[in-house]
Amino acid sequence: MNTTQLQGLVSMVAVLGILVLLVLPAVIGIVHDRRIDRRLRQAREDRESRENRDGQKSSSRSTVPSTATWYADGRRSKKLVSS
């Protein structure tokens, strides 16, 4: 192996090292996001199975109308009274 080949090898290793340093944070972030997604999915499945086991409905939304609904109903009734 002569000097030119050795310099080429060192340059190639340096370029590959820089590429790894640039790509590594993105790969770590992807792995981290997948782990969080897996934990969230497992927690959701556990909660749903616990709710189904307890006999509760799967929907936990409130049945009380929102403020926007009350406001819209009030505006509709004013229009009916004035006409």
Coordinates of C-alpha atoms in Angstrom, one line a residue:
M1 CA 0.0 0.0 0.0
N2 CA 1.6 3.3 -1.1
T3 CA 1.1 6.8 0.3
T4 CA -1.7 7.7 -2.2
Q5 CA -3.8 4.7 -1.3
L6 CA -3.3 5.3 2.4
Q7 CA -4.4 9.0 2.1
G8 CA -7.4 7.8 0.1
L9 CA -8.3 5.3 2.8
V10 CA -7.9 7.9 5.6
S11 CA -10.0 10.4 3.7
M12 CA -12.7 7.8 3.1
V13 CA -12.8 6.9 6.8
A14 CA -13.0 10.5 7.7
V15 CA -15.9 11.2 5.4
L16 CA -17.8 8.1 6.7
G17 CA -17.1 9.2 10.2
I18 CA -18.6 12.7 9.5
L19 CA -21.6 11.0 7.8
V20 CA -22.2 8.9 10.9
L21 CA -22.0 11.9 13.2
L22 CA -24.6 13.8 11.0
V23 CA -27.0 10.9 10.8
L24 CA -26.7 9.5 14.3
P25 CA -28.9 12.2 16.0
A26 CA -31.7 11.6 13.6
V27 CA -31.6 7.8 14.1
I28 CA -31.6 8.3 17.9
G29 CA -34.6 10.6 17.6
I30 CA -36.5 8.1 15.4
V31 CA -35.8 5.3 17.9
H32 CA -36.9 7.5 20.8
D33 CA -40.2 8.5 19.0
R34 CA -41.0 4.8 18.3
R35 CA -40.4 3.8 21.9
I36 CA -42.7 6.6 23.1
D37 CA -45.4 5.6 20.5
R38 CA -45.2 2.0 21.7
R39 CA -45.6 3.1 25.3
L40 CA -48.6 5.3 24.5
R41 CA -50.2 2.6 22.5
Q42 CA -49.7 0.1 25.3
A43 CA -51.2 2.6 27.9
R44 CA -54.2 3.2 25.6
E45 CA -54.8 -0.5 25.2
D46 CA -54.5 -1.1 29.0
R47 CA -56.9 1.7 29.7
E48 CA -59.4 0.4 27.2
S49 CA -59.2 -3.1 28.5
R50 CA -59.6 -1.8 32.0
E51 CA -62.7 0.2 31.1
N52 CA -64.2 -2.7 29.2
R53 CA -63.6 -5.0 32.1
D54 CA -65.2 -2.5 34.6
G55 CA -68.3 -2.3 32.3
Q56 CA -67.8 1.4 31.5
K57 CA -68.4 2.9 28.1
S58 CA -65.4 3.5 26.0
S59 CA -66.3 7.2 25.6
S60 CA -65.6 9.4 28.6
R61 CA -66.8 12.6 27.0
S62 CA -69.1 14.8 28.9
T63 CA -72.8 15.0 27.9
V64 CA -73.1 18.7 28.9
P65 CA -73.3 21.0 25.9
S66 CA -70.4 23.4 25.4
T67 CA -70.5 27.1 25.9
A68 CA -70.5 27.6 22.1
T69 CA -73.7 25.5 21.9
W70 CA -75.4 27.6 24.6
Y71 CA -74.3 30.8 22.8
A72 CA -75.7 29.6 19.5
D73 CA -79.0 28.5 21.1
G74 CA -79.3 31.9 22.7
R75 CA -78.7 33.7 19.4
R76 CA -81.2 31.6 17.6
S77 CA -83.9 32.2 20.3
K78 CA -83.3 36.0 20.1
K79 CA -83.9 35.9 16.3
L80 CA -87.1 34.0 16.8
V81 CA -88.4 36.4 19.4
S82 CA -87.6 39.5 17.3
S83 CA -89.2 38.3 14.1

